[in-house]
Amino acid sequence: MSFSTRFTHAITRAPSASITRGLRAVDTSTPDLALMQAHHAAYIATLRETGATVVELPPLDAYPDSVFVEDTALCLPQGAVVLRPGAPSRLGEAAEMAPHLLALYAQVVQITQPDSFIEGGDILVTDREILVGRSARTNAAGIAELTRLTAPWGHSVREVHTPPGVLHFKTDCSLLDADTILSTRRLSASGCFTGYRIIDVAQGEDAAANTIRFNDLILMPAGFPGTRDAIIAAGFTVREIGNSECAKLDGGMSCLSLRFTPS
Ligand code: CIR
């Protein structure tokens, strides 16, 4: 059983009205809350379609980016790690998530060092290793602390680099099965996925790289037909989810959930 693709649970958080103040690298336009809520509902329904239990948390107005729950924690089969987001406006989101993990997991540990910063969007878990991209949000101290916390659970962490100007490592890649990674060319060209089968996103579709494999389905953002067809041609079952509003805030499929099987 592949622990990096099979899950019994997910946690999501409803977008708050404050989402209009969410962080973004480039201001294209204000996200439409109603449309984001509709996309979010479709996302949750698709997770449930696989038979998983989805815990839906209420909106947190004090944290405009809190719909992007992935950045608050790393969920592994042996336990959960509460992270320390590198965006100052998001640091408090981790403490908001901790009690929900404690309710489901026997073991919950935390990144605690004041100089450690690490966000879930920079962490790609495969069955063989945990890849962590250093980025503007994730630093060496955060990666070192994660390495120390997860070693007793039998995990090895490998540091990789996020392409310049890209928010998170996983903005540019995702796991399709235990051995297959979907990636932008700018990331796969770095050689960090040597030993894996790589499917490159279609030309001009870098924004399609952030998908999730959740049980039997690949959830991917709608509007990227070249990449969708490549994933289908490789034998996967795809569900396209509207992502136009989250994309305005540099968010995608992985950001919207924590996915796990609690121990
Ligand atoms: C941020 O800048 O933190 C949010 N606007 C987007 C976070 C996306 N999260 C993710 O890729 N895991």
mmCIF file of C-alpha atoms and ligand atoms in Angstrom, residues 22-25 65 68 70-71 87 90 119-122 137 167-168 170-171 210 246 249-252 254-256, ligand 1:
data_model
loop_
_atom_site.group_PDB
_atom_site.id
_atom_site.type_symbol
_atom_site.label_atom_id
_atom_site.label_comp_id
_atom_site.label_asym_id
_atom_site.label_seq_id
_atom_site.Cartn_x
_atom_site.Cartn_y
_atom_site.Cartn_z
ATOM 1 C CA GLY A 22 -4.702 36.941 0.716
ATOM 2 C CA LEU A 23 -1.019 37.020 -0.214
ATOM 3 C CA ARG A 24 -0.123 37.028 -3.908
ATOM 4 C CA ALA A 25 3.070 37.488 -5.910
ATOM 5 C CA ASP A 65 -4.752 32.598 3.525
ATOM 6 C CA PHE A 68 -4.477 26.856 2.162
ATOM 7 C CA GLU A 70 -1.428 22.358 3.522
ATOM 8 C CA ASP A 71 1.140 24.905 4.672
ATOM 9 C CA ALA A 87 4.968 34.185 5.793
ATOM 10 C CA ARG A 90 0.413 32.924 8.246
ATOM 11 C CA GLU A 119 5.626 25.414 4.746
ATOM 12 C CA GLY A 120 3.842 22.290 3.527
ATOM 13 C CA GLY A 121 3.803 23.568 -0.038
ATOM 14 C CA ASP A 122 7.540 22.966 -0.115
ATOM 15 C CA ARG A 137 9.092 30.389 2.858
ATOM 16 C CA LEU A 167 6.310 30.315 -4.450
ATOM 17 C CA HIS A 168 6.673 26.700 -3.343
ATOM 18 C CA LYS A 170 5.150 21.891 -5.171
ATOM 19 C CA THR A 171 3.889 24.853 -7.181
ATOM 20 C CA ASN A 210 0.251 21.353 -8.817
ATOM 21 C CA CYS A 246 -7.133 30.289 -5.727
ATOM 22 C CA LEU A 249 -3.394 33.877 -4.719
ATOM 23 C CA ASP A 250 -0.807 31.416 -6.045
ATOM 24 C CA GLY A 251 -2.763 28.471 -4.632
ATOM 25 C CA GLY A 252 -3.636 25.148 -6.201
ATOM 26 C CA SER A 254 -2.391 20.527 -2.927
ATOM 27 C CA CYS A 255 -2.702 23.701 -0.834
ATOM 28 C CA LEU A 256 -6.376 23.090 -0.104
HETATM 29 C C1 CIR B 1 0.454 32.236 0.165
HETATM 30 O O1 CIR B 1 1.114 33.059 -0.478
HETATM 31 O O2 CIR B 1 0.869 31.735 1.211
HETATM 32 C C2 CIR B 1 -0.918 31.872 -0.327
HETATM 33 N N1 CIR B 1 -1.500 32.975 -0.996
HETATM 34 C C3 CIR B 1 -0.861 30.669 -1.243
HETATM 35 C C4 CIR B 1 -0.416 29.427 -0.548
HETATM 36 C C5 CIR B 1 -0.381 28.242 -1.450
HETATM 37 N N2 CIR B 1 -0.047 27.074 -0.712
HETATM 38 C C6 CIR B 1 0.534 26.014 -1.214
HETATM 39 O O3 CIR B 1 0.939 26.004 -2.377
HETATM 40 N N3 CIR B 1 0.743 24.964 -0.419
#
